[in-house]
mmCIF file of C-alpha atoms in Angstrom:
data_model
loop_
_atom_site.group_PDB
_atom_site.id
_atom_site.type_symbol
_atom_site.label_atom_id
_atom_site.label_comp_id
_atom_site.label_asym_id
_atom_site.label_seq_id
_atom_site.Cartn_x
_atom_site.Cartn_y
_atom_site.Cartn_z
ATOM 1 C CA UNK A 1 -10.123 -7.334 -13.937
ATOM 2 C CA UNK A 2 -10.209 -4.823 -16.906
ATOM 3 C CA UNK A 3 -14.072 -5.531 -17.802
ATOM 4 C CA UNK A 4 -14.697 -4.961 -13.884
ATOM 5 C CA UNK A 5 -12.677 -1.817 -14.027
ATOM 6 C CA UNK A 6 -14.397 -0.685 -16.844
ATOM 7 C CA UNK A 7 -17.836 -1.450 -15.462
ATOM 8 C CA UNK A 8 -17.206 0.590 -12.570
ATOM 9 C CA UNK A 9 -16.022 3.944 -14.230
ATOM 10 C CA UNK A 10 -18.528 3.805 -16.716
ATOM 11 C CA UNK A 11 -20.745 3.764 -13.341
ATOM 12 C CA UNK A 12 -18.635 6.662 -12.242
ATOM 13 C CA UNK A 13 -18.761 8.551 -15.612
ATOM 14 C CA UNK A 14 -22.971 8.291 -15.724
ATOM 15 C CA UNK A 15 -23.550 9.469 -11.952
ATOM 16 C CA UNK A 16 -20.668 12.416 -13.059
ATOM 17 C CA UNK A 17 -22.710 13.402 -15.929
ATOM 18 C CA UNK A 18 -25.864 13.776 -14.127
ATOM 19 C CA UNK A 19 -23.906 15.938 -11.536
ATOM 20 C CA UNK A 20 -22.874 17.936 -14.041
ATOM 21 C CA UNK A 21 -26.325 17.979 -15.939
ATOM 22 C CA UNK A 22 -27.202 19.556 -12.443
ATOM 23 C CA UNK A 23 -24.677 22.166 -12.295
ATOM 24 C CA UNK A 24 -21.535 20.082 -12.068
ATOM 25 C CA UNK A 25 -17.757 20.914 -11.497
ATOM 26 C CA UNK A 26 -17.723 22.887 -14.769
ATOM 27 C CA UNK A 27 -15.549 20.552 -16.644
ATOM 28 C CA UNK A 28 -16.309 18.500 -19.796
ATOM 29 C CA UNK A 29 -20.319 18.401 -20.725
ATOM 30 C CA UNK A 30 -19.475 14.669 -20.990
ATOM 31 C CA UNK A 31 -19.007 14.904 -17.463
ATOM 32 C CA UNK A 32 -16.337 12.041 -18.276
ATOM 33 C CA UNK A 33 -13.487 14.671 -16.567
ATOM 34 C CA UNK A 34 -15.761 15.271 -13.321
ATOM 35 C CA UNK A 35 -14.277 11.882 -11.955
ATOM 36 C CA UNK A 36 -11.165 10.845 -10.398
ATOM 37 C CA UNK A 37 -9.678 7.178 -10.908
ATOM 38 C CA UNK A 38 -7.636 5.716 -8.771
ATOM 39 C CA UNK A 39 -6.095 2.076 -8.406
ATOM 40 C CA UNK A 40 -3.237 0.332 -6.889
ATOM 41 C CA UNK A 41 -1.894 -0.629 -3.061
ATOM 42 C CA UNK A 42 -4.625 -2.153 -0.496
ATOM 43 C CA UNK A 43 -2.019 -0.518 1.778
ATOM 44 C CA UNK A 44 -2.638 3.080 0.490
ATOM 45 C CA UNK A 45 -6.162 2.051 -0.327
ATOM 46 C CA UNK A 46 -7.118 3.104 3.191
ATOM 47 C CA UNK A 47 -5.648 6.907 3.208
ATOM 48 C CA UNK A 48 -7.096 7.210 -0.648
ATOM 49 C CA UNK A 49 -10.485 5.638 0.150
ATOM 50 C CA UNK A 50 -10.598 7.925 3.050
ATOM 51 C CA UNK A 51 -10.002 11.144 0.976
ATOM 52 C CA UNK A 52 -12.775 9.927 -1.193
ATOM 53 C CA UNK A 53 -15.049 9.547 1.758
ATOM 54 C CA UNK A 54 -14.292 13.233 3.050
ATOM 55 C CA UNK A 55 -14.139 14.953 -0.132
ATOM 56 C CA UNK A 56 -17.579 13.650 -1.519
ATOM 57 C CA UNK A 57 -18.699 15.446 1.799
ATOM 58 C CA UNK A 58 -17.080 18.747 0.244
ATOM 59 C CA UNK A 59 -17.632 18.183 -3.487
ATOM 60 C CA UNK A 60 -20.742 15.916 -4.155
ATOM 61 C CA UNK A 61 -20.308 17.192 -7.623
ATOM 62 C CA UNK A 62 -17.272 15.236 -8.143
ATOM 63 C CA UNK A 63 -17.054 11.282 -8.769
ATOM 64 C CA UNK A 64 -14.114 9.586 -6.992
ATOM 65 C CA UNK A 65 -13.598 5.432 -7.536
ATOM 66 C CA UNK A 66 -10.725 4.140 -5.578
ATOM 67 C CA UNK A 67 -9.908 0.581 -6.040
ATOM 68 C CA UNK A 68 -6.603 -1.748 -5.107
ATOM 69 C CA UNK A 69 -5.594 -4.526 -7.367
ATOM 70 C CA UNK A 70 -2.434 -3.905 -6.013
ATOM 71 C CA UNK A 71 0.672 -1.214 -6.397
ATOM 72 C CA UNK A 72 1.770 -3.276 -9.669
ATOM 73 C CA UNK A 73 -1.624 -3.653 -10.717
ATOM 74 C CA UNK A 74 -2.194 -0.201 -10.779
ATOM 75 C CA UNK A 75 1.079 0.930 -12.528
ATOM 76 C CA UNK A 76 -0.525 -1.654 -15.365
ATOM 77 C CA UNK A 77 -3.669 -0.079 -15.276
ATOM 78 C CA UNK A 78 -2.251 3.983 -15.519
ATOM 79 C CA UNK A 79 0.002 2.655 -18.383
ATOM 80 C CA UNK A 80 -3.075 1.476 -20.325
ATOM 81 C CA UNK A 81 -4.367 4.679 -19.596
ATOM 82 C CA UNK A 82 -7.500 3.873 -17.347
ATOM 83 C CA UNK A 83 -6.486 5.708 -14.050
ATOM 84 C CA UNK A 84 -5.700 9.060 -12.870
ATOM 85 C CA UNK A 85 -4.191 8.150 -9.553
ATOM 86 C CA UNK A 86 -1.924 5.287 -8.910
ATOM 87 C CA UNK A 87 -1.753 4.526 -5.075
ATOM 88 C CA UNK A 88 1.865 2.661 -4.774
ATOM 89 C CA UNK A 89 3.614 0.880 -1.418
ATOM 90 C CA UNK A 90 6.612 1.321 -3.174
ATOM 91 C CA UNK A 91 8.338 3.662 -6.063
ATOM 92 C CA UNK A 92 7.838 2.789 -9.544
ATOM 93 C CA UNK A 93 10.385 0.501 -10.767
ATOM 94 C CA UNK A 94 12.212 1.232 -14.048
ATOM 95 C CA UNK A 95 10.744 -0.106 -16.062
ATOM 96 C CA UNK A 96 7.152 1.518 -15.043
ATOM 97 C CA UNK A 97 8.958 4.286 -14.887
ATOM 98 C CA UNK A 98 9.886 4.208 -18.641
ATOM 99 C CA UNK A 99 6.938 3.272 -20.423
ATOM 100 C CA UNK A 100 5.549 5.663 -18.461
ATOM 101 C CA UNK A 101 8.214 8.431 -19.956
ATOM 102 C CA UNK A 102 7.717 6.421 -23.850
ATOM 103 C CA UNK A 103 3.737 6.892 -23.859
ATOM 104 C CA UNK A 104 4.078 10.472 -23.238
ATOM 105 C CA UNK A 105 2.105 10.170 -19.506
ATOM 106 C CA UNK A 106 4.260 11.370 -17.003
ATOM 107 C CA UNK A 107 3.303 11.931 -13.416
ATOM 108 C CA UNK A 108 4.372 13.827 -10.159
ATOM 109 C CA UNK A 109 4.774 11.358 -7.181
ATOM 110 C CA UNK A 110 3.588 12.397 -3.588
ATOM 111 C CA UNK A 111 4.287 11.046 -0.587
ATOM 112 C CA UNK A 112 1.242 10.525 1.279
ATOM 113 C CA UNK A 113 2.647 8.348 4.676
ATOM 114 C CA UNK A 114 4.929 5.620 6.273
ATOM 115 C CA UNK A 115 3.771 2.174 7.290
ATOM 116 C CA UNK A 116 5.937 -0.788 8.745
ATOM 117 C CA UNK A 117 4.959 -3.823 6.856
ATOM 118 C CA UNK A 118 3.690 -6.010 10.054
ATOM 119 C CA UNK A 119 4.688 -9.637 10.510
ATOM 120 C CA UNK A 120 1.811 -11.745 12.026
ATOM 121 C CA UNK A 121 0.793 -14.367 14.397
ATOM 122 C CA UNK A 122 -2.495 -16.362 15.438
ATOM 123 C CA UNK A 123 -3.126 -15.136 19.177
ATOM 124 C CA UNK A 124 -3.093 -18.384 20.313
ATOM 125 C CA UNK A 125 0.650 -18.513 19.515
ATOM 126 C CA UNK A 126 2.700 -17.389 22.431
ATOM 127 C CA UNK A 127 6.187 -19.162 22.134
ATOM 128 C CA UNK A 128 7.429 -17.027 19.372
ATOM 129 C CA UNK A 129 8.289 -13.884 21.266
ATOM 130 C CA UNK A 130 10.581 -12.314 18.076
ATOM 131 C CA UNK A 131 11.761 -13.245 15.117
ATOM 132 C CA UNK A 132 15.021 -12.056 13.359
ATOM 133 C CA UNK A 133 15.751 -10.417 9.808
ATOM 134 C CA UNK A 134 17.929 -13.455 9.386
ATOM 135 C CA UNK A 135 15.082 -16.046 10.509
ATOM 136 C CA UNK A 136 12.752 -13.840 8.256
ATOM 137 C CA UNK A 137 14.898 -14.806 5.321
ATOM 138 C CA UNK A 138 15.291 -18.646 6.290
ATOM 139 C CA UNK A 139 11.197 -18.393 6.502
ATOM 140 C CA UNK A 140 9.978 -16.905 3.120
ATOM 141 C CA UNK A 141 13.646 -17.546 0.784
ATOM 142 C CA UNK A 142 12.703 -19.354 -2.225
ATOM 143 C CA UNK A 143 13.056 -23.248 -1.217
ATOM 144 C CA UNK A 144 13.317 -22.709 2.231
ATOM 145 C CA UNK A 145 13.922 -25.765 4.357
ATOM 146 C CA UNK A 146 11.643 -24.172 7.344
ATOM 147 C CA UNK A 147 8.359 -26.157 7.477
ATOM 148 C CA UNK A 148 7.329 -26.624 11.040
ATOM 149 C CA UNK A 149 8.104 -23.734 14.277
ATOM 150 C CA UNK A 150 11.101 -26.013 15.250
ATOM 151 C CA UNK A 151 12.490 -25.985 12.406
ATOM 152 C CA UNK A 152 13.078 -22.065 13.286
ATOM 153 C CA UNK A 153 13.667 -22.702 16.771
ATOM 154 C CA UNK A 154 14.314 -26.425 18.882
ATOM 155 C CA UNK A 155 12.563 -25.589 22.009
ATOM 156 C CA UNK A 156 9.044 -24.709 19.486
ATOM 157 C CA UNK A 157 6.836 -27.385 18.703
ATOM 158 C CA UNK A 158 7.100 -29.456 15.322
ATOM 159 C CA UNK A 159 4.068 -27.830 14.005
ATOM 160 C CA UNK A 160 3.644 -27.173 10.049
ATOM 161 C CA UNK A 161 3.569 -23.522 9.753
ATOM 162 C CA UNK A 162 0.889 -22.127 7.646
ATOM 163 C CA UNK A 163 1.949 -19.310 5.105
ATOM 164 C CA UNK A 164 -0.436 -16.216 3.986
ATOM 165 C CA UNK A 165 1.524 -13.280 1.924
ATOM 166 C CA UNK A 166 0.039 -10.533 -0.309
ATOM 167 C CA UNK A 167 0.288 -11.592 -4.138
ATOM 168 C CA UNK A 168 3.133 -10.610 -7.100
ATOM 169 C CA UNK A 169 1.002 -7.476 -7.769
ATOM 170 C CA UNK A 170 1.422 -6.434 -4.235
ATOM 171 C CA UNK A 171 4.197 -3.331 -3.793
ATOM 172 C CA UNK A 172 4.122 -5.224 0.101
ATOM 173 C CA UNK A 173 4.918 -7.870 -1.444
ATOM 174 C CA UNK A 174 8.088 -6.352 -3.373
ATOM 175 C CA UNK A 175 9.219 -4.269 -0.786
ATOM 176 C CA UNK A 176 9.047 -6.780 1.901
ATOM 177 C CA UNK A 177 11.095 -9.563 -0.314
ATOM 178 C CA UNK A 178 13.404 -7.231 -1.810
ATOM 179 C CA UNK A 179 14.761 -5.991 1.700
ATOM 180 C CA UNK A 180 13.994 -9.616 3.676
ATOM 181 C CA UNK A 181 15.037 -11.899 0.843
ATOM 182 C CA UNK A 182 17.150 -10.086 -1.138
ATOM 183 C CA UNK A 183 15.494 -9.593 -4.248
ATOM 184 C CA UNK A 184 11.689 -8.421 -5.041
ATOM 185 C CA UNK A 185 9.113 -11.093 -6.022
ATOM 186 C CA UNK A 186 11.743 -13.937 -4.517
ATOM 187 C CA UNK A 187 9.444 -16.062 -2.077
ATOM 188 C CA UNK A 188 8.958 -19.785 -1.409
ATOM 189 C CA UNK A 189 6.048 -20.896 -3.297
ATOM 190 C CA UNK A 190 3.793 -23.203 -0.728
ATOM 191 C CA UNK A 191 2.453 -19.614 0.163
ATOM 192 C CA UNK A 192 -1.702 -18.903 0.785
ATOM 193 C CA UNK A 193 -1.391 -15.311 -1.379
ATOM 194 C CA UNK A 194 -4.233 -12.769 -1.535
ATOM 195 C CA UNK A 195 -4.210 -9.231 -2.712
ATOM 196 C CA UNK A 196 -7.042 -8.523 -0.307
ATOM 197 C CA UNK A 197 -5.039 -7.842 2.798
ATOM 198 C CA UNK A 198 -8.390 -8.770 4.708
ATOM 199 C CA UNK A 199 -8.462 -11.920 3.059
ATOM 200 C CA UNK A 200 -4.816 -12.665 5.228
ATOM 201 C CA UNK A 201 -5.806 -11.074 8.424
ATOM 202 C CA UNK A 202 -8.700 -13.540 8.398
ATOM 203 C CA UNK A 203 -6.567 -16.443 7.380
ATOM 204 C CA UNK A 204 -3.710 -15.842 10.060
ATOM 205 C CA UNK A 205 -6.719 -15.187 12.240
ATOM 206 C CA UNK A 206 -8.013 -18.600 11.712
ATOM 207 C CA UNK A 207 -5.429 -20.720 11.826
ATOM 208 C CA UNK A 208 -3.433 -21.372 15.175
ATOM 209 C CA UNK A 209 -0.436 -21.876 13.061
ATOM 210 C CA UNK A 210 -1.068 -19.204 10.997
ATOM 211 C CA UNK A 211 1.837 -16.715 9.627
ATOM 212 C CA UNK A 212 1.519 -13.540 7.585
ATOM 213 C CA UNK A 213 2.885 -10.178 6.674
ATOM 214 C CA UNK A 214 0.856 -6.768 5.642
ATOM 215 C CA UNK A 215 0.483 -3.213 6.090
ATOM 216 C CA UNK A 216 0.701 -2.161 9.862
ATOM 217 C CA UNK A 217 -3.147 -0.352 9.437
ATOM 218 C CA UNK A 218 -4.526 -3.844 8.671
ATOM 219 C CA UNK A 219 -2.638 -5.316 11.592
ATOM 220 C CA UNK A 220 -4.226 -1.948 14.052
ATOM 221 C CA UNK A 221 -7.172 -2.818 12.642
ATOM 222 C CA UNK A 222 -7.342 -6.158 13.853
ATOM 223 C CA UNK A 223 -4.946 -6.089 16.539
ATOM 224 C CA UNK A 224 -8.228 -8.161 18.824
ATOM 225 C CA UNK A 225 -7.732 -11.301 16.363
ATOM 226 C CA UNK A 226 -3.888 -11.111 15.673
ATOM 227 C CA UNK A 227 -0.805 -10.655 17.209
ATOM 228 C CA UNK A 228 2.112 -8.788 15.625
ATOM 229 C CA UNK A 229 6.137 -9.982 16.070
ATOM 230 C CA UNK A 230 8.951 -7.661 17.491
ATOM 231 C CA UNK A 231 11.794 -7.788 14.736
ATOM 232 C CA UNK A 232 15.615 -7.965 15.347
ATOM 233 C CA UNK A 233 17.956 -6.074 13.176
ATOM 234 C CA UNK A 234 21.465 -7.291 13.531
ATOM 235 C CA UNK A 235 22.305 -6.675 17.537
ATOM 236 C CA UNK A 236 19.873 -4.387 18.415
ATOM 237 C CA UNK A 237 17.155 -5.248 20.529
ATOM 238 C CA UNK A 238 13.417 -6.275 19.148
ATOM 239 C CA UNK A 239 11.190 -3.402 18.140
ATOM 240 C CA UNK A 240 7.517 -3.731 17.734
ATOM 241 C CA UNK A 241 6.259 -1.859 15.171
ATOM 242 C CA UNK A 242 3.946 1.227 16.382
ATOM 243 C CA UNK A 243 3.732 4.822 15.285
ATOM 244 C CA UNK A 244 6.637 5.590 17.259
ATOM 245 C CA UNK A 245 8.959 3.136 15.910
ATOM 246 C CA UNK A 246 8.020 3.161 12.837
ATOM 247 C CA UNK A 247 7.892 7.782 12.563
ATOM 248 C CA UNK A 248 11.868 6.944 14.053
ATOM 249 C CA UNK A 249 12.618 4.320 11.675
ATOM 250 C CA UNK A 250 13.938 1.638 14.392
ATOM 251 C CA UNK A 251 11.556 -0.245 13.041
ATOM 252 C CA UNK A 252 13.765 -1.438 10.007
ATOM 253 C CA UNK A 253 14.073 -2.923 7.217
ATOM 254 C CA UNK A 254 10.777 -3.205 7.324
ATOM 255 C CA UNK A 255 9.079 0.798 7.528
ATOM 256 C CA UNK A 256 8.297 2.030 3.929
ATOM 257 C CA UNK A 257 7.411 5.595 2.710
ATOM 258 C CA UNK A 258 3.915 5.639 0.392
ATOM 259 C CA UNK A 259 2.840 7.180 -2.758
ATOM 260 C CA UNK A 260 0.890 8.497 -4.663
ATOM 261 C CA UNK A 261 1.675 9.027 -8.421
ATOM 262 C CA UNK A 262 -0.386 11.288 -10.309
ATOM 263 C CA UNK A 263 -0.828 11.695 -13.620
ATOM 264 C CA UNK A 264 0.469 15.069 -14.895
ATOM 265 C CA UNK A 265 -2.605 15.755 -17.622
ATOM 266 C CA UNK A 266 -4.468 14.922 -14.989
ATOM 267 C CA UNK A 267 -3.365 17.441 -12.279
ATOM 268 C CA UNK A 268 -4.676 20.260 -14.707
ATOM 269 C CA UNK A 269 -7.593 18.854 -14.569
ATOM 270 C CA UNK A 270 -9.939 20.833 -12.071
ATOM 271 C CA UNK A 271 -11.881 17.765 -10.696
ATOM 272 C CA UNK A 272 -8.468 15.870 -10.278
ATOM 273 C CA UNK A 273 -6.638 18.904 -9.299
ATOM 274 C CA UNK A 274 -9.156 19.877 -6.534
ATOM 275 C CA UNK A 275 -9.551 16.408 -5.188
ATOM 276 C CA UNK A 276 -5.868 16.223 -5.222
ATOM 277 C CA UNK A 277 -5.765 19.491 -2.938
ATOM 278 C CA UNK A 278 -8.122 18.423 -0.582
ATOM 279 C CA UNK A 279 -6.221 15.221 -0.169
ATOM 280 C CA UNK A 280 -2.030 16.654 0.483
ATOM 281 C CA UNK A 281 -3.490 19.880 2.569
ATOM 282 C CA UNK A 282 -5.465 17.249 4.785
ATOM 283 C CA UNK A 283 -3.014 14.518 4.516
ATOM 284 C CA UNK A 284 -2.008 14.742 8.491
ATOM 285 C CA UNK A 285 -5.824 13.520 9.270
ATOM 286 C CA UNK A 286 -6.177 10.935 6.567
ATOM 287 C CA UNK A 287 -2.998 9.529 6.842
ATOM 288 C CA UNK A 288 -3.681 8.633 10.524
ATOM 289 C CA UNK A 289 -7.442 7.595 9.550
ATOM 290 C CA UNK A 290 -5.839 5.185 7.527
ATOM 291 C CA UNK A 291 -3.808 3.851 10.513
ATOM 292 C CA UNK A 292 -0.488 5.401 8.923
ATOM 293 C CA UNK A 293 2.036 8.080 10.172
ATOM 294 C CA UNK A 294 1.484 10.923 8.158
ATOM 295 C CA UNK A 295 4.365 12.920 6.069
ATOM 296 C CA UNK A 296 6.941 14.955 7.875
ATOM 297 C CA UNK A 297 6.305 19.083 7.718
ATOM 298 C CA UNK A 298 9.200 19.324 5.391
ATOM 299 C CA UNK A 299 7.723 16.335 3.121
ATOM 300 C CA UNK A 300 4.353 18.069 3.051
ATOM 301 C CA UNK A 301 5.799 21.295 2.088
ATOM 302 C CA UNK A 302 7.244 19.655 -0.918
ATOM 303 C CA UNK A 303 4.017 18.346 -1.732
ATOM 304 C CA UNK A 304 2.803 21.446 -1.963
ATOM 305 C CA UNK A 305 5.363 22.725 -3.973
ATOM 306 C CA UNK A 306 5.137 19.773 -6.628
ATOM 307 C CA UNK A 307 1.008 20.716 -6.656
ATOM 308 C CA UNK A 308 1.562 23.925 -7.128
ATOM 309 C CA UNK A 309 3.739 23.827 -10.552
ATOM 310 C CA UNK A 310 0.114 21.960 -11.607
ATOM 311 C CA UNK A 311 1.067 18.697 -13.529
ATOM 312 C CA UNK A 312 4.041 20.746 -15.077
ATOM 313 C CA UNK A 313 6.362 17.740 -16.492
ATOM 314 C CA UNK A 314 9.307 20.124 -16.698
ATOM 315 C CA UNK A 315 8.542 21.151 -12.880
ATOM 316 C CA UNK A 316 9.988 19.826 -9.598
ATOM 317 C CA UNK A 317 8.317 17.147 -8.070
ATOM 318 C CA UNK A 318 7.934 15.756 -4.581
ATOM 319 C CA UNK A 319 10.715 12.711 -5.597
ATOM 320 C CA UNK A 320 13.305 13.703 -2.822
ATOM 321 C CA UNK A 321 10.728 14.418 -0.019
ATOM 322 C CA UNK A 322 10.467 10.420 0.307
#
């Protein structure tokens, strides 16, 4: 993963110093500082990778490489000092968030959108109608005793269900077994894990028995091969997860804010910084491009406000805006 990492942005740093050689962004005659890095979530992948799409249409001049080896993945990768941006399904855990603090790289976290994490069905199955935050558990604890559909439920058939889940790098992952199991990385083990969220789509997709979790884009996305599961929280009724439900959070546990965390050094930084700019002031339009819904007014503005004190560690940051 590293050597592929580092193939790519030495890709990135030779197209960025021709741009430069051409009248460039200004920045370092290395042109090493006229590209943005960023890694982390497939979830935020889609919002990041579609800033880097628009922006290259405003700022040729400026070299953006988004990847997504995962939120946890990514927190590895800004900690070893290869990234600029870290995209991130969930906050930074403490312990990312003090090595962060130790190596003297701290960063301002956005939020960039809200997805409900999707729970997934083959088509073809039509007897499970909903499933509940308690059956949820029973289904992905570690050791579960659930195997087959009737073990969930008498009247489904004795069918062996098929597992697909993102992998332990995955901040779907952690969120979704934190508040479903209990505690984060806690799941059964006879899983099919990916942290390609396409890989999953196309393995629930495939398999009539078939049963996964992801980001609610990649479920939108594919909605023609897949078919997504009302949940039941305690005794309220089922909610499907949509824009609606998930913008009014009835869609719990299972609706998550998303991040981005920046790296302060980097912020001052006028490729990063103007990239970064482009990306919060047109975060309504990419956010939904992504298949997310996009930050509140009032989390926006404090977006802005964190931008504005430029990568200033001493500043506030958009933290209580999630």
């Amino acid at each position: 993963m590293r050597h592929e990492r580092s193939a790519r942005l030495q890709a990135a740093t030779l197209v960025a110093m021709i741009l430069v050689g051409c009248g460039g962004d200004g920045e370092s005659p290395s042109g090493a500082s006229a590209t943005v890095d960023i890694d982390g979530s497939s979830t935020v992948f889609r919002i990041s990778e579609a800033a880097r799409e628009a922006y290259s249409a405003v700022n040729p001049n400026v070299t953006v490489v988004v990847d997504n080896h995962g939120t946890g993945g990514g927190f590895g990768h800004y900690l070893a000092g290869e990234i600029d941006i870290v995209d991130a399904s969930r906050p930074a855990n403490a312990d990312e968030e003090a090595k962060a603090k130790a190596q003297g790289i701290p960063w301002t976290r956005f939020n960039v959108g809200t997805d409900g994490i999707t729970v997934v069905v083959n088509p073809e199955n039509q007897f499970v109608k909903s499933l509940t935050v308690a059956q949820l558990k029973a289904i992905w604890e570690p050791n579960s005793k659930v195997m087959t559909w009737k073990d969930l439920d008498p009247s489904w058939p004795a069918r062996t269900i098929v597992f697909y889940s993102p992998d332990q790098d995955s901040g779907t992952f952690d969120f979704f077994t934190e508040v479903i199991v209990g505690k984060a990385k806690q799941q059964r083990d006879d899983v099919q894990p990916s942290s390609d969220d396409n890989t999953l789509v196309n393995g629930v997709a495939g398999d009539v028995d078939g049963l996964g979790y992801f980001g609610h884009a990649y479920f939108e996305a594919n909605s023609n091969k897949l078919r997504a599961i009302p949940i039941q929280n305690g005794a309220a009724a089922p909610v499907m997860p949509s824009e609606a439900t998930i913008l009014d959070e009835s869609y719990t546990p299972l609706s998550r804010p998303l991040f981005i965390y920046v790296k302060n050094a980097s912020i001052r930084r006028p490729a990063v910084f103007g990239f970064l700019k482009y990306y919060l002031e047109h975060i309504e339009e990419l956010a939904k491009k992504g298949g997310y819904v996009p930050p509140t007014s009032k989390t926006q503005e404090a977006n802005q406000k964190a931008l504005s004190a430029g990568g200033d560690a001493s500043a506030p940051t958009a933290k209580d805006a999630a």
